[in-house]
mmCIF file of C-alpha atoms in Angstrom:
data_model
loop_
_atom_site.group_PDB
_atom_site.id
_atom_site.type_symbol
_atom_site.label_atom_id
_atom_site.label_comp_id
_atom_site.label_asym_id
_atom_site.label_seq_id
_atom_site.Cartn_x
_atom_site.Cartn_y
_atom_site.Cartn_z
ATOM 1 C CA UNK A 1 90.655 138.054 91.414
ATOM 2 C CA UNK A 2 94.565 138.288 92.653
ATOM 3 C CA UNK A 3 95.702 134.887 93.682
ATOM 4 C CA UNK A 4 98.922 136.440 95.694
ATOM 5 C CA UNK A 5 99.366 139.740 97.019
ATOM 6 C CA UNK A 6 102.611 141.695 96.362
ATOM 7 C CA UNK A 7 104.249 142.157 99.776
ATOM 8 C CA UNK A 8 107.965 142.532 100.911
ATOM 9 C CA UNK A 9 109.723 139.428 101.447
ATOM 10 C CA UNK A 10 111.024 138.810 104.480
ATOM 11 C CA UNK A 11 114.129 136.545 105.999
ATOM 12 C CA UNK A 12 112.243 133.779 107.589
ATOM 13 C CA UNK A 13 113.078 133.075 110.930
ATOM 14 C CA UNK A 14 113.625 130.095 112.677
ATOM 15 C CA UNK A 15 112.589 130.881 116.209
ATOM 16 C CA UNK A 16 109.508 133.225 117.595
ATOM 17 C CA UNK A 17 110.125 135.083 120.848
ATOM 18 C CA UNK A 18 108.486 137.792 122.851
ATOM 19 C CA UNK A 19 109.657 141.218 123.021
ATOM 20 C CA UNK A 20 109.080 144.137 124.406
ATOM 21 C CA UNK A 21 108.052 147.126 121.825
ATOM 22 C CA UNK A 22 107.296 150.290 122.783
ATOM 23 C CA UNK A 23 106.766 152.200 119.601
ATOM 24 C CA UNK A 24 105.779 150.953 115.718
ATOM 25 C CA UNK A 25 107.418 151.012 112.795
ATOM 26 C CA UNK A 26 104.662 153.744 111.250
ATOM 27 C CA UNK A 27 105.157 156.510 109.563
ATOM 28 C CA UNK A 28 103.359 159.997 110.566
ATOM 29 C CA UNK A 29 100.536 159.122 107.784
ATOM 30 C CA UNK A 30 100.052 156.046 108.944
ATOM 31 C CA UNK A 31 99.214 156.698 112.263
ATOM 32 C CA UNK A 32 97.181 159.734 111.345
ATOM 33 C CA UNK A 33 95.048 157.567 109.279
ATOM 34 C CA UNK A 34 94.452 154.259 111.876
ATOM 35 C CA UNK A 35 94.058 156.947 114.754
ATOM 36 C CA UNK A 36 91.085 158.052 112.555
ATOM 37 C CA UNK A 37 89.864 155.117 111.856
ATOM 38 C CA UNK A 38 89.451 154.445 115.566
ATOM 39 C CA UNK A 39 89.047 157.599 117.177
ATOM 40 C CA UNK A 40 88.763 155.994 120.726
ATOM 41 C CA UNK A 41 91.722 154.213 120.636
ATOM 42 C CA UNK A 42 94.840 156.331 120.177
ATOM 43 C CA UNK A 43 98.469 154.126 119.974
ATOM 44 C CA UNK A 44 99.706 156.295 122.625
ATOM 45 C CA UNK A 45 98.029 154.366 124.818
ATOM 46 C CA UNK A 46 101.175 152.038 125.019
ATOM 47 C CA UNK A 47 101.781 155.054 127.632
ATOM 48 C CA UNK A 48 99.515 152.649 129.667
ATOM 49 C CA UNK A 49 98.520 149.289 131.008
ATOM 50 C CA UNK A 50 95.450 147.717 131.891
ATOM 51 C CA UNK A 51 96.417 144.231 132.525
ATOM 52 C CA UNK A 52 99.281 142.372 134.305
ATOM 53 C CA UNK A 53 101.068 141.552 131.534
ATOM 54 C CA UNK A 54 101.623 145.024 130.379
ATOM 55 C CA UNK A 55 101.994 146.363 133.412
ATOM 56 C CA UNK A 56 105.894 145.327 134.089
ATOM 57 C CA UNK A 57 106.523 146.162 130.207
ATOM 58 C CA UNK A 58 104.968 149.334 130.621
ATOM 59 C CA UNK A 59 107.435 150.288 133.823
ATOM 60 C CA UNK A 60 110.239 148.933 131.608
ATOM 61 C CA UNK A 61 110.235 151.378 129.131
ATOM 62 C CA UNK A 62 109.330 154.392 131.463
ATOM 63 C CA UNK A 63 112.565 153.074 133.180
ATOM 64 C CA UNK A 64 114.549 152.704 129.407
ATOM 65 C CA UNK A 65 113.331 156.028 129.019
ATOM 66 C CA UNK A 66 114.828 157.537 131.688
ATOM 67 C CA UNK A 67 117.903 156.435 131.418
ATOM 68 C CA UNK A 68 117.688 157.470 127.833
ATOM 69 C CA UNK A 69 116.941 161.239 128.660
ATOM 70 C CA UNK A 70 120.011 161.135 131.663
ATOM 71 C CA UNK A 71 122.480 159.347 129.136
ATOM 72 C CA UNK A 72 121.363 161.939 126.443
ATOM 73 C CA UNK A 73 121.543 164.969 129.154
ATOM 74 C CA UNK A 74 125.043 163.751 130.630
ATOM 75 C CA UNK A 75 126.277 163.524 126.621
ATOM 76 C CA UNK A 76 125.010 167.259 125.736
ATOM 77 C CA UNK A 77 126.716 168.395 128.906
ATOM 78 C CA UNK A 78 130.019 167.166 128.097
ATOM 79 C CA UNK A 79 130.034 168.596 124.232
ATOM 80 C CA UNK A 80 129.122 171.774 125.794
ATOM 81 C CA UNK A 81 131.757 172.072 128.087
ATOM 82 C CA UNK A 82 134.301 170.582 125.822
ATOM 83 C CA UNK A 83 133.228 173.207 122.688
ATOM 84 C CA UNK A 84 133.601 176.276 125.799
ATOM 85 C CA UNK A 85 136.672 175.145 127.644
ATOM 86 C CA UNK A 86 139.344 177.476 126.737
ATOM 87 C CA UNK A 87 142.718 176.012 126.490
ATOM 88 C CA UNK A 88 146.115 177.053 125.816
ATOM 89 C CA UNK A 89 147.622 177.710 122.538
ATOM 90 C CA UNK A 90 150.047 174.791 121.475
ATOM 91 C CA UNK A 91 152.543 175.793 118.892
ATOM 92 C CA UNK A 92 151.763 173.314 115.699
ATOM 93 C CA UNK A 93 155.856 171.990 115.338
ATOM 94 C CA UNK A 94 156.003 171.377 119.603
ATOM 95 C CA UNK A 95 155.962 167.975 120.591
ATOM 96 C CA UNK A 96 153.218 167.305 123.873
ATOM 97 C CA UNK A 97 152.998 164.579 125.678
ATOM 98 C CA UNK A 98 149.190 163.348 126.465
ATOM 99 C CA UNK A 99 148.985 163.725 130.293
ATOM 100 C CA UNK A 100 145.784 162.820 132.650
ATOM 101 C CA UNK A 101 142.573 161.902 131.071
ATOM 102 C CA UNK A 102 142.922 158.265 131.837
ATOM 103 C CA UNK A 103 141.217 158.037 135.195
ATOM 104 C CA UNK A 104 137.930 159.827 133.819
ATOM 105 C CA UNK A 105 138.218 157.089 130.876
ATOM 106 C CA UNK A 106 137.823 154.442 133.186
ATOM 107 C CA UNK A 107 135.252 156.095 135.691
ATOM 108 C CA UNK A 108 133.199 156.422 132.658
ATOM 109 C CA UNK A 109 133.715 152.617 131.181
ATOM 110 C CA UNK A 110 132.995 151.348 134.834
ATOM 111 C CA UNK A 111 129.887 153.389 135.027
ATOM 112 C CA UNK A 112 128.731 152.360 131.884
ATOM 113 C CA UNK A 113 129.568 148.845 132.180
ATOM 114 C CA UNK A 114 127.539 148.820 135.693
ATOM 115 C CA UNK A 115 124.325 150.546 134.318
ATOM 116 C CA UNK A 116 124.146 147.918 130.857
ATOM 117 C CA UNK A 117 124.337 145.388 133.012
ATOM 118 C CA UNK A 118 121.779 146.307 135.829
ATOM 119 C CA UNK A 119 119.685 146.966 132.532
ATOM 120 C CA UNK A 120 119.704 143.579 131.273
ATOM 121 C CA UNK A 121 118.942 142.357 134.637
ATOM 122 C CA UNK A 122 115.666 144.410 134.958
ATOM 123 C CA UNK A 123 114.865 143.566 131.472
ATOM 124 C CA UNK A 124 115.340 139.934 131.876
ATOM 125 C CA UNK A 125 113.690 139.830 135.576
ATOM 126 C CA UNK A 126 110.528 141.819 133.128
ATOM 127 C CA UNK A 127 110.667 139.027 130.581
ATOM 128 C CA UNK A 128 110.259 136.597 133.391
ATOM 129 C CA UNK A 129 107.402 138.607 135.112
ATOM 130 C CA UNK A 130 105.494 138.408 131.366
ATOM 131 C CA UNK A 131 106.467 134.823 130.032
ATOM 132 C CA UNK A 132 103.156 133.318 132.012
ATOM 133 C CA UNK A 133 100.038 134.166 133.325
ATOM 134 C CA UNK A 134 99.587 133.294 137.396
ATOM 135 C CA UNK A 135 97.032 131.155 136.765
ATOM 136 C CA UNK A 136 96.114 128.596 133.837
ATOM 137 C CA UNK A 137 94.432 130.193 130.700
ATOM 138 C CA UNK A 138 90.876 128.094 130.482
ATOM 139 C CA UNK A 139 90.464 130.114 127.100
ATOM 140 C CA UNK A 140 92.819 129.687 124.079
ATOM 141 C CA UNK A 141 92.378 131.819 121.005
ATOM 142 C CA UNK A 142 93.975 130.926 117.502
ATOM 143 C CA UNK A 143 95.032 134.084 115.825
ATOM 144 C CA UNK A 144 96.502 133.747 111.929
ATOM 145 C CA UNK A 145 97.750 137.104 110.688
ATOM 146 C CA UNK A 146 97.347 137.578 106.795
ATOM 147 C CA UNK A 147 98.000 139.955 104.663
ATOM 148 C CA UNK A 148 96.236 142.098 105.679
ATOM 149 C CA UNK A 149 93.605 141.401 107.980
ATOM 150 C CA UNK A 150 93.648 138.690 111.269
ATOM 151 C CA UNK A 151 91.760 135.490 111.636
ATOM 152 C CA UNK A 152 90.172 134.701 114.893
ATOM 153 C CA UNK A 153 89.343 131.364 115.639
ATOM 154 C CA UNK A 154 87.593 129.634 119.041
ATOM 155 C CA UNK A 155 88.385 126.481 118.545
ATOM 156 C CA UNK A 156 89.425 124.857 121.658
ATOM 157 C CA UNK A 157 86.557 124.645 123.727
ATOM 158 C CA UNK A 158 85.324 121.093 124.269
ATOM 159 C CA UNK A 159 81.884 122.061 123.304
ATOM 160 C CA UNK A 160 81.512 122.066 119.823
ATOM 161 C CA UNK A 161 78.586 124.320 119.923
ATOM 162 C CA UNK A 162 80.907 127.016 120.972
ATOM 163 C CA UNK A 163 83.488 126.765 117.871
ATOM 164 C CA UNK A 164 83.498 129.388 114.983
ATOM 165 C CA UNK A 165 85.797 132.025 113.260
ATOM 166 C CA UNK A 166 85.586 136.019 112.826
ATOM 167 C CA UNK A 167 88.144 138.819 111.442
ATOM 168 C CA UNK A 168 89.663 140.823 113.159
ATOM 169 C CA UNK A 169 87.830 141.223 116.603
ATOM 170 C CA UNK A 170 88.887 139.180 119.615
ATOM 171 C CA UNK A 171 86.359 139.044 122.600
ATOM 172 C CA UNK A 172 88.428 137.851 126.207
ATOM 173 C CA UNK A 173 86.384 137.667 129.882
ATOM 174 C CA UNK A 174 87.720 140.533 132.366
ATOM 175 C CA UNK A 175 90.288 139.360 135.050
ATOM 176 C CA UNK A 176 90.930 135.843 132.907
ATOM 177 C CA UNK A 177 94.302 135.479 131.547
ATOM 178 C CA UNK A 178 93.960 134.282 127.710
ATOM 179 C CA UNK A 179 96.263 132.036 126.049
ATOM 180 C CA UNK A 180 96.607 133.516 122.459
ATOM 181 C CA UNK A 181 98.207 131.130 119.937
ATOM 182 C CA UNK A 182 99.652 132.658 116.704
ATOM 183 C CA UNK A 183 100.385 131.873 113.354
ATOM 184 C CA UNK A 184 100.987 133.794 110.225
ATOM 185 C CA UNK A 185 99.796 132.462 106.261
ATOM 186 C CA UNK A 186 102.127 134.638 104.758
ATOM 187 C CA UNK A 187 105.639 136.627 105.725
ATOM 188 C CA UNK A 188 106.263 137.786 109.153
ATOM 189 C CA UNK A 189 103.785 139.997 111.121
ATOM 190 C CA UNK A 190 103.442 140.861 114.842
ATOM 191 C CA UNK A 191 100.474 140.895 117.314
ATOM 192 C CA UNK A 192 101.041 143.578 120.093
ATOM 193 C CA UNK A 193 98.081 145.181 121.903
ATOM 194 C CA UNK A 194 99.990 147.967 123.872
ATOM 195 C CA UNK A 195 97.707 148.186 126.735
ATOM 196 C CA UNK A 196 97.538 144.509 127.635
ATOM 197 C CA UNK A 197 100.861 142.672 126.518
ATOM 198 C CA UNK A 198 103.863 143.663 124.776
ATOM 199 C CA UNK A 199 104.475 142.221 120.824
ATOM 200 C CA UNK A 200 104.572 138.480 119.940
ATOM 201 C CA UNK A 201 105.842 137.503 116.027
ATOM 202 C CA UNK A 202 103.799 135.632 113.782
ATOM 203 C CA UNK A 203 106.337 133.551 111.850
ATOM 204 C CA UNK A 204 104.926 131.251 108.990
ATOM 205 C CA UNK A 205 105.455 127.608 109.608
ATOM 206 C CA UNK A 206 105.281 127.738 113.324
ATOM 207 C CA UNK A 207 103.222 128.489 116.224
ATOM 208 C CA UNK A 208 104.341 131.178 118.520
ATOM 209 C CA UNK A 209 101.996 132.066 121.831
ATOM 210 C CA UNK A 210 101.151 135.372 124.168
ATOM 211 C CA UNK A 211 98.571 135.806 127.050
ATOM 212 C CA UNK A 212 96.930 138.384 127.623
ATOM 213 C CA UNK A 213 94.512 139.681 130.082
ATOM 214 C CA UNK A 214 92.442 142.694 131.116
ATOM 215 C CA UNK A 215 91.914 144.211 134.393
ATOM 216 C CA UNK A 216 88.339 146.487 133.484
ATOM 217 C CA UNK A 217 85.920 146.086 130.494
ATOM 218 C CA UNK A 218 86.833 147.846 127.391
ATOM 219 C CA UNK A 219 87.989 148.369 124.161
ATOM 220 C CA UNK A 220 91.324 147.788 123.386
ATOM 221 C CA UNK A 221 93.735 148.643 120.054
ATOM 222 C CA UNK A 222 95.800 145.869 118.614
ATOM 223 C CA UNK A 223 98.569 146.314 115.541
ATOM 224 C CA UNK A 224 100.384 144.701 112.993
ATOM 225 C CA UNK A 225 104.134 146.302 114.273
ATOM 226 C CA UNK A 226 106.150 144.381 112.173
ATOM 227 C CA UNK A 227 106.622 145.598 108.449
ATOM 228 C CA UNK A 228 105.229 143.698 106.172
ATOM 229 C CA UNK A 229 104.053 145.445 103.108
ATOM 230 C CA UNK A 230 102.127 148.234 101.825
ATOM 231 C CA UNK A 231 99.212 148.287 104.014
ATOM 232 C CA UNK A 232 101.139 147.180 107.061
ATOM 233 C CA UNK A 233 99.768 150.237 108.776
ATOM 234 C CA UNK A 234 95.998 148.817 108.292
ATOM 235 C CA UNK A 235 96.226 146.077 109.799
ATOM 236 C CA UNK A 236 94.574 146.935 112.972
ATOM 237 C CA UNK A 237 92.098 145.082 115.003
ATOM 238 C CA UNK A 238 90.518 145.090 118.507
ATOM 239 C CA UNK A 239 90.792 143.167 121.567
ATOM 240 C CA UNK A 240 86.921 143.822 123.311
ATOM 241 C CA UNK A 241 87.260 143.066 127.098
ATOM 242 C CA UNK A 242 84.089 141.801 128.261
ATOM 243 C CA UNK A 243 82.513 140.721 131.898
ATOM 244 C CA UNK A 244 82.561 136.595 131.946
ATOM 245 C CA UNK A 245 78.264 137.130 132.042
ATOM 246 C CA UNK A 246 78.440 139.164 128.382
ATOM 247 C CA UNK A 247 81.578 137.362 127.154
ATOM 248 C CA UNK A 248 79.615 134.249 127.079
ATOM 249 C CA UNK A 249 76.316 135.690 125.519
ATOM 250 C CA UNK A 250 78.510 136.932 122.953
ATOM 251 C CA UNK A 251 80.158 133.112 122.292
ATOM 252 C CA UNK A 252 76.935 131.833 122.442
ATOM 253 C CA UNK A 253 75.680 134.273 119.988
ATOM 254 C CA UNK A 254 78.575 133.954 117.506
ATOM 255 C CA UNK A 255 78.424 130.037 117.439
ATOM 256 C CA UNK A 256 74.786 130.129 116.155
ATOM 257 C CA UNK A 257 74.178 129.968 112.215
ATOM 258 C CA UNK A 258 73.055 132.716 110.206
ATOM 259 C CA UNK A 259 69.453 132.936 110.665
ATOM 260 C CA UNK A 260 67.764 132.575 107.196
ATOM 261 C CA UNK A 261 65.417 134.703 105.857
ATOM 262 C CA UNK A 262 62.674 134.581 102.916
ATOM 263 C CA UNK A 263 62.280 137.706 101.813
ATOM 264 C CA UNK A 264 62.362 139.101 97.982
ATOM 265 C CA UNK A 265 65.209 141.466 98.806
ATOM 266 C CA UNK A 266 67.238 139.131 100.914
ATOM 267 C CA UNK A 267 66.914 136.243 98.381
ATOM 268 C CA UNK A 268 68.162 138.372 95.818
ATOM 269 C CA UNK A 269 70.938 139.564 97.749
ATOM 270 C CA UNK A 270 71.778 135.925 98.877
ATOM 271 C CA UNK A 271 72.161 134.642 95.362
ATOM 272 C CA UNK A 272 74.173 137.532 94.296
ATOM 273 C CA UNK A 273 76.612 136.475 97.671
ATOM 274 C CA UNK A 274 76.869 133.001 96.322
ATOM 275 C CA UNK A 275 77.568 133.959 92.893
ATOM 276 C CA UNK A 276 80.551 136.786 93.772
ATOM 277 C CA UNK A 277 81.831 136.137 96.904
ATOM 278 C CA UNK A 278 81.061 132.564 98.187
ATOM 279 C CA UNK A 279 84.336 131.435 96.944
ATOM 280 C CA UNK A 280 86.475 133.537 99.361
ATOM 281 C CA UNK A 281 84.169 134.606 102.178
ATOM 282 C CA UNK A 282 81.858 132.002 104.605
ATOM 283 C CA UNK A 283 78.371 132.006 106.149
ATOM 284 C CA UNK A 284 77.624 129.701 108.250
ATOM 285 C CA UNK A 285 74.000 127.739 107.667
ATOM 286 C CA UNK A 286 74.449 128.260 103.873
ATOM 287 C CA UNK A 287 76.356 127.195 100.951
ATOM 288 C CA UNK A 288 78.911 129.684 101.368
ATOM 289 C CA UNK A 289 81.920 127.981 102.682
ATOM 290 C CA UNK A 290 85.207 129.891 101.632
ATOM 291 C CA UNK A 291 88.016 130.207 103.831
ATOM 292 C CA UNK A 292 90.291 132.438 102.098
ATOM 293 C CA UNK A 293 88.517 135.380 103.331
ATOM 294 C CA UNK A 294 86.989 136.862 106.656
ATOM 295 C CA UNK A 295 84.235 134.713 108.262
ATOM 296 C CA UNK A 296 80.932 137.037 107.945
ATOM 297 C CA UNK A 297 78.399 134.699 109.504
ATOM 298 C CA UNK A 298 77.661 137.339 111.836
ATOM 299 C CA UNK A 299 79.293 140.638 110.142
ATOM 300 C CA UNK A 300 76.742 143.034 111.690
ATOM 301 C CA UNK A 301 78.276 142.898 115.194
ATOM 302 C CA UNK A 302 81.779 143.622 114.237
ATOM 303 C CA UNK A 303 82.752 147.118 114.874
ATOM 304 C CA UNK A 304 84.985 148.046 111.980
ATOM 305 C CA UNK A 305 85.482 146.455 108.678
ATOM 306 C CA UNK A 306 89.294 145.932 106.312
ATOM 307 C CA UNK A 307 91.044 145.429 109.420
ATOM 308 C CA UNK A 308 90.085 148.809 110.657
ATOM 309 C CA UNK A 309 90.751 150.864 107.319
ATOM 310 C CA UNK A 310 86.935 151.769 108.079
ATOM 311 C CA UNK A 311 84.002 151.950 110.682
ATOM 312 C CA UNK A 312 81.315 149.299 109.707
ATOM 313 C CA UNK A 313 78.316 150.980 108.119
ATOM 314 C CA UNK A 314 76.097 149.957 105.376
ATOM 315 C CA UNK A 315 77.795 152.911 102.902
ATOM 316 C CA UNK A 316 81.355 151.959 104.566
ATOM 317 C CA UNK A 317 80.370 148.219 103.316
ATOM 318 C CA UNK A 318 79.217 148.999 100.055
ATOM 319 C CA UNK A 319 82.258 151.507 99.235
ATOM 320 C CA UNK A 320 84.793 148.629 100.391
ATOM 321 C CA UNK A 321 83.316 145.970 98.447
ATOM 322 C CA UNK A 322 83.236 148.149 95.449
ATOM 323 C CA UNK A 323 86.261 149.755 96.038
ATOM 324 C CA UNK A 324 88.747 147.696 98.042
ATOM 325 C CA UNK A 325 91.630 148.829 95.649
ATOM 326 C CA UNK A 326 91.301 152.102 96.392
ATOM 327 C CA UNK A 327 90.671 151.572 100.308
ATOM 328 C CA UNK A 328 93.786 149.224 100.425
ATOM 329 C CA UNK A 329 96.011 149.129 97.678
ATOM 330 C CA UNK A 330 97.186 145.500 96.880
ATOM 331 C CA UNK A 331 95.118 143.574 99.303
ATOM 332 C CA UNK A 332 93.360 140.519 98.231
ATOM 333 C CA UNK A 333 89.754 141.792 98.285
ATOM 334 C CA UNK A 334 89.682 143.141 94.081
ATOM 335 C CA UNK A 335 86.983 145.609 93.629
ATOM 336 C CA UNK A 336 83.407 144.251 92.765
ATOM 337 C CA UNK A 337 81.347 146.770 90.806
ATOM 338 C CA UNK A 338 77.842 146.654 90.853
ATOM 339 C CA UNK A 339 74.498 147.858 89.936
ATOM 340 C CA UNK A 340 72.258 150.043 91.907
ATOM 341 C CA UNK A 341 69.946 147.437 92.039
ATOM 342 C CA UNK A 342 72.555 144.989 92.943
ATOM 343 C CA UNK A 343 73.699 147.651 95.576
ATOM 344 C CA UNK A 344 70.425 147.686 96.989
ATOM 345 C CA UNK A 345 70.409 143.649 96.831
ATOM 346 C CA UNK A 346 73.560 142.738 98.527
ATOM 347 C CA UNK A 347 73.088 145.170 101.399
ATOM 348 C CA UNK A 348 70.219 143.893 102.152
ATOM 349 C CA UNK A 349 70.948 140.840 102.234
ATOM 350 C CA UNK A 350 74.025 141.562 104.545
ATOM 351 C CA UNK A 351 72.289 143.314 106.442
ATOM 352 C CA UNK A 352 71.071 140.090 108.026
ATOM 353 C CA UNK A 353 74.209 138.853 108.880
ATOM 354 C CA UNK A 354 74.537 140.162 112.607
#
């Protein structure tokens, strides 16, 4: 197995801050291929907001844009009528002195200088609006971005019954702001889920934070938007907005152990687990404790598996776990070849895991 991936370096830097994105770094391909992946979640939908954090972001850049298209209109205008304007021939060995012009020079730097500035104010009066929630976040998530895939952890409620990790999947109650802590185990990454907060870095060596918070149940697309290697543009995951009532059946649900199981198949499959991937990957109520990999304790409820690179099916499983090279060139999962019967064995066994 790889002990490191290969992955751009980056300039660390010192501080984290909000910003406000409006479009990834992706490439045509890219996008193609995550819109695929998750068919019901389009990135254009950072042409909306469904929470009051994204809300004021979202009018920001319809205003940016504007002004955009009117700068870029008033621009074209002016080429045009300076390329059509006739003008008098001037004889190449006369001497004419520049006359006029002046005034429209400084029209134009005052009218610049006014519109930049009532800019920043509107985008500084929009990082105020975002910077907190109205009311105290009860919930905090821990969110470590790796290369590349995200770790989820609840970890800060008091009741200890309630603490676990999974990949890749973050579950918030409707009309609750969320604090989300961040941290990153590797380079530099970025957590932005367009339709409920703009982007937040993930910096390694410090702890940066974001809220976030959903006005109506749903599912909602997060991305890695900061480059950070070759399968930057797989790095997706999913914010699921839930009512409080199924938000905290699904806690309850996710803190419980793996239920075990006794039969031939499973046992098989279990002892293959422990022998090939217990080292990187946990389940929780059995000997498999690794933490270098996705928690899978309860892998059957997840919606998607590799960070998104696929929907999670029992073939989808099988071909990553076999195949992960292929799938995601330069991650950390290698590829794992097995038997038919061994086939048969493991996916049975994680077939349990739900």
């Amino acid at each position: 197995m790889r002990l490191a991936p290969a992955y751009v370096k980056q300039r660390p830097l010192t501080a984290g801050s909000t910003a406000l994105i409006l479009i990834p770094a992706l490439g045509a391909a890219s996008t193609a291929s995550l819109a695929q992946a998750h068919p019901s979640a389009p990135l254009n939908y950072f042409l909306h907001a469904d929470g009051p954090s994204a809300i004021p972001t979202m009018h920001l850049g319809w205003v940016l844009t504007g002004v955009a298209v009117v700068v870029t209109g008033v621009v074209a205008a002016l080429l045009i009528v300076a390329i059509l304007r006739t003008r008098p021939v001037v004889r190449a060995d006369s001497l004419v002195a520049a006359t006029g012009g002046m005034r429209w020079l400084y029209i134009g730097t005052g009218v610049s200088s006014v519109a930049l500035f009532a800019m920043l104010v509107y985008i500084l009066l929009t990082l105020g609006a975002v910077a907190s929630p109205a009311t105290h976040p009860q919930l905090t998530v821990t969110v470590t971005a790796y290369d590349w895939w995200w770790k989820v952890d609840y970890v800060d409620d008091p009741n200890p019954a309630h603490r676990f990790s999974t990949a890749n999947e973050i579950h918030i109650p409707v009309g609750e702001p969320v604090r989300i802590a961040l941290k990153s185990a590797d380079v530099v990454h970025a957590f932005w889920v367009p339709q409920l907060a703009g982007k937040t870095q993930t910096i390694p060596g410090q702890t940066n934070e974001q809220w976030i918070e959903a006005d109506r149940p749903g599912i909602y697309r997060g991305q890695c938007s900061q480059f950070c290697g070759e399968q930057h543009a797989h790095m997706a995951f999913e914010v699921v907005a839930q009512t409080p009532d199924e938000f905290n059946a699904w806690r309850d649900a996710q803190a419980r152990p793996i239920a075990l199981t006794n039969a031939d198949t499973v046992d098989a499959g279990k002892q293959l687990f422990a022998e090939r991937c217990a080292g990187c990957h946990m389940i929780r109520g059995t000997d498999a404790v690794g933490r270098q990999a996705p928690d899978l304790t309860h892998l059957g409820s997840r919606r998607s598996i590799a960070a998104g690179a696929l929907t999670n099916t029992p073939d989808h499983l099988l071909d990553w776990i076999q195949h992960a090279q292929r799938i995601k060139p330069e991650s950390l999962m290698p590829d794992i070849p097995l038997s038919a019967s061994d086939a048969a064995a493991l996916s049975a066994y994680l077939a349990t895991l739900h």
